[in-house]
Amino acid sequence: MKDIRNLSIFSSSGGWKAFLRTAACVLLVLFLGSVVFILVVDPYASIPFSPDWERSTVGDQRLFYPNLARAARFDSAIIGTSSGRLLRPEDLNKRFASRFVNLCLNSASVYEQKAILNIFLAHHPHPKTVIFGIDHVYVKEKYNKPHIEPAFEWPVWLYDQNPSNNFPPYRLQTLTHAWSQLLSMTGLKTYKYGRDGYTDFTRPMDEYDLNRARMKIYGTQEPKPVKAVFPPVRMSSAEIDAFKFPNLAILARMLRKLPDDTVKILVLMPAHHFIQPTPGSADAIRWQEFLRRLTELTRNLPRGYILNFNIPSPITTQDVNYWDGLHYTVVVAARLASLIAEGVQGNIDNANYVRLVADK
Amino acid sequence: MGAKKGWRMCWLLLASLVFYSYWDVRLLPLLLISVVVNWFLARFYGAAGHPAIPLIGVMMNLLIIGIFKYANFMTENLLLVWGGRFDPWNIVLPLGISFFTFQQISYLLDLRRGQAPVYSFGQYALYVMFFPQLIAGPIVRHNELIYQFDQSPQRDGCAERLSRGFILFLIGLAKKVILADKMAEIATPLFSLAAEGKHLTFAEVWVGAGGYTLQLYFDFSGYSDMAIGLGLLFGFTIPINFNAPYVAVSVRDYWRRWHITLSRFLRDYLYIPLGGSRFGLPRQVFAVMVTMGLGGLWHGASWNCILWGVWQGFGLIANHLWQKTGIHFPRAIAWLMTLLFIISGYMVFRSETLPQAWTMLATMIGRHGWSLAVNDVGNRWRVILFALPALIGPTSHELALNKLKPRPIYATLAAGLFIYLIWMIGDEGYSEFIYFQF
């Protein structure tokens, strides 16, 4: 090996100058080429001066759904987590005379739900209907901030509504998404995400395996009964008052942003009854307090409705309705859409939900 | 600007300060004060000539590193002996303290030995803070770097230095981003599980051990390649730090190939002053054990690190005694034994506690069964595949500084790889270099 301290090894031959020139030129071409590619394709439709082409969702919802939230073809939205993703806008549009977009994000914290709603409201200041899918994330003391896990990386730049930083990060993922977007735009490849945000992320129903579902719900293939805690846990009113629900404050802010004439529907999503708070437990007390405070939120809220599907019901007690404790099947999703309409418009009681109304 | 020495040095100093501040601005004043005080002491020694002055400087440097790096460890252990409860102090470890302190100690000792002149402040400050090697080495000696400050980077050979420097930097970056970080993804979860007391199978511990062995090498040698490559871009040559350590056929050979500049420092400023091999075997054993034990402590304030250093000391002594017998193992056997010795040392070095290290070592020799089950079978093959560049083929220095020919296809591939790595870093970020914590 040459001794690198021996400086005489370094020559200024034309060969090395050409080597440097080539490397610099290739670098420049690759850099500029990739930047122009991102600018023109604009995978997330975030760059104001990019060509006005229709762009699809071709990957991570958190990156692509802001584009849907801005789209003028919608006037109503569904906000929530994966528990709301199966609500099909088509099933709701006729019932509410609205044009829904499903903006539910997988494992979305409430902060993230608020962020996507803010974008929707910035482009649709007078929405007709907004459905909030309320599930376990609202009840916890966490989930009031963006996720930090790499799997759910939160693209702050896309949600801060600051037009000066709308250029996507210069990285491999952006280039890959730009490439996928190009394939989608040219029709060379189709992606599973619908134009209204709806995606059936579950397996086809002919692959449904009840034993597998039960394993996920109960941890065994044999169904287990819900055993009430006995004697039931008792808490003082001071202890109950001390419960903190930081996500309800975020929900309150979201509701306050909505105009009076917007129909606001808070749907407590139907988790399987086995994972609902066990009667007599501390969780059940916390849940009841959550419901009470949630109901208080809608006091004097114009056109506000709460439908609690998170109860033991014909839907939630049937294992066959679920893939796991949280995620129901598409069959249930279709039924849910009609039940929501029924509960809001018909003032009809049903074994599958309870309408919650603040005491006068 | 490059042609004017004064401007060039100012620019490099400024760049070094910005570089250090980028990583951790909180302790920039400590670095600056350390440089200024050491330089004043050197200057004072130059004027007064009292031999105690450099020693005061050495003590001061040891005190600083002792406070910032070892205070918690020493106090905790003293209280363990004397009895008492200890809540660790919240001391921030200054980035690169082990490196810039050792460089200054080496200079002061050379000054005292009459082997170093008193440099101007600019020369001295740039020597200590020259950014490519400031945080994680190589540990450069004053007489290897300072004379180069006089040389214009635009001197003859500029294009070749820039080309080779770029390629060496690129290889280092690839080692870090592609190899080291991928190995970390395999090794870290396994060591974490072991730290939590979870049972790992025989195969899992070996996968973790192999993964960490490669991670450590690619991470640290990658950083060294980047530092040396960056140095070349600025027209400076920095001594190499690694020379294919995992092909070593003895422990002694390994320490001539691994972290070469640290080995050199320990040899010249600790082992030889302690007597080295000049006063018989017992004294040599003492010198080796103290040197390697302190070398272990240099890596981190923990018993694991000390024990790792002592383990290396044992290896060196055993190596020395074996050599005296005149018996030679076949090369392949010698290599395998050396590698197993090194890996077993890393298990102690990497584990969070000594019991964890014992458990993992016991699992490695089948004390907890011989299960070949691993969580991800692919990881086994990934470790084997990633071992190839560490074991065969040219080293990064041979490749970049010797074998590389100025062909356009290489330039094109290098530029392509460079931008791809930039995209990868944008995607996944990068984990901090392991040696930043030392």
mmCIF file of N, CA and C in Angstrom, chain B residues 3 11 27 39 49 52 83 111 136 171-172 201 240 272 294 326 333 346-347 396 419 431 434 437:
data_model
loop_
_atom_site.group_PDB
_atom_site.id
_atom_site.type_symbol
_atom_site.label_atom_id
_atom_site.label_comp_id
_atom_site.label_asym_id
_atom_site.label_seq_id
_atom_site.Cartn_x
_atom_site.Cartn_y
_atom_site.Cartn_z
ATOM 1 N N ALA B 3 -4.618 29.712 -1.258
ATOM 2 C CA ALA B 3 -3.181 29.880 -1.426
ATOM 3 C C ALA B 3 -2.568 30.666 -0.277
ATOM 4 N N TRP B 11 -9.976 30.054 8.078
ATOM 5 C CA TRP B 11 -11.172 29.422 7.516
ATOM 6 C C TRP B 11 -11.361 28.028 8.106
ATOM 7 N N LEU B 27 -20.633 22.626 25.026
ATOM 8 C CA LEU B 27 -19.318 22.536 25.638
ATOM 9 C C LEU B 27 -18.211 23.077 24.747
ATOM 10 N N TRP B 39 -2.047 25.724 25.270
ATOM 11 C CA TRP B 39 -1.091 26.464 24.451
ATOM 12 C C TRP B 39 -0.263 27.434 25.306
ATOM 13 N N GLY B 49 11.168 26.971 30.620
ATOM 14 C CA GLY B 49 11.910 25.715 30.503
ATOM 15 C C GLY B 49 11.811 24.798 31.707
ATOM 16 N N ALA B 52 8.397 20.840 35.022
ATOM 17 C CA ALA B 52 7.106 20.552 35.675
ATOM 18 C C ALA B 52 5.934 21.136 34.893
ATOM 19 N N GLY B 83 -19.660 2.585 51.430
ATOM 20 C CA GLY B 83 -21.062 2.596 51.830
ATOM 21 C C GLY B 83 -21.652 3.962 51.621
ATOM 22 N N LEU B 111 6.765 17.843 24.031
ATOM 23 C CA LEU B 111 7.413 19.125 24.313
ATOM 24 C C LEU B 111 8.442 18.937 25.439
ATOM 25 N N ALA B 136 -13.724 12.088 16.708
ATOM 26 C CA ALA B 136 -13.484 10.651 16.905
ATOM 27 C C ALA B 136 -12.182 10.195 16.260
ATOM 28 N N ILE B 171 -16.327 5.856 0.607
ATOM 29 C CA ILE B 171 -16.274 4.484 1.137
ATOM 30 C C ILE B 171 -16.634 4.497 2.627
ATOM 31 N N GLY B 172 -16.084 5.484 3.336
ATOM 32 C CA GLY B 172 -16.390 5.593 4.770
ATOM 33 C C GLY B 172 -17.876 5.815 5.000
ATOM 34 N N THR B 201 -31.247 -17.587 22.033
ATOM 35 C CA THR B 201 -30.742 -18.911 21.683
ATOM 36 C C THR B 201 -29.258 -18.809 21.326
ATOM 37 N N ILE B 240 -3.501 6.592 8.929
ATOM 38 C CA ILE B 240 -4.605 5.632 8.873
ATOM 39 C C ILE B 240 -4.843 5.044 10.261
ATOM 40 N N ILE B 272 5.650 2.188 27.082
ATOM 41 C CA ILE B 272 7.119 2.352 27.125
ATOM 42 C C ILE B 272 7.554 3.100 28.390
ATOM 43 N N LEU B 294 -6.113 0.711 31.258
ATOM 44 C CA LEU B 294 -6.420 2.137 31.084
ATOM 45 C C LEU B 294 -6.967 2.406 29.690
ATOM 46 N N GLY B 326 8.027 -20.703 20.211
ATOM 47 C CA GLY B 326 8.448 -20.958 18.842
ATOM 48 C C GLY B 326 7.487 -21.842 18.061
ATOM 49 N N ILE B 333 -5.990 -21.401 11.692
ATOM 50 C CA ILE B 333 -6.329 -21.639 13.105
ATOM 51 C C ILE B 333 -6.010 -20.391 13.920
ATOM 52 N N TYR B 346 -15.636 -8.294 22.747
ATOM 53 C CA TYR B 346 -16.711 -7.354 22.400
ATOM 54 C C TYR B 346 -17.987 -7.638 23.180
ATOM 55 N N MET B 347 -18.207 -8.909 23.526
ATOM 56 C CA MET B 347 -19.420 -9.225 24.276
ATOM 57 C C MET B 347 -19.392 -8.516 25.628
ATOM 58 N N SER B 396 -10.160 -0.089 2.507
ATOM 59 C CA SER B 396 -10.619 1.151 1.879
ATOM 60 C C SER B 396 -9.434 2.007 1.441
ATOM 61 N N ILE B 419 -24.788 10.162 -4.275
ATOM 62 C CA ILE B 419 -26.127 10.773 -4.206
ATOM 63 C C ILE B 419 -27.135 9.772 -3.644
ATOM 64 N N SER B 431 -27.517 6.681 12.606
ATOM 65 C CA SER B 431 -27.295 6.634 14.039
ATOM 66 C C SER B 431 -25.971 7.334 14.336
ATOM 67 N N ILE B 434 -20.462 5.342 16.929
ATOM 68 C CA ILE B 434 -20.244 4.738 18.246
ATOM 69 C C ILE B 434 -19.135 5.467 19.007
ATOM 70 N N GLN B 437 -19.115 8.638 21.578
ATOM 71 C CA GLN B 437 -19.392 8.608 23.019
ATOM 72 C C GLN B 437 -18.120 8.426 23.839
#
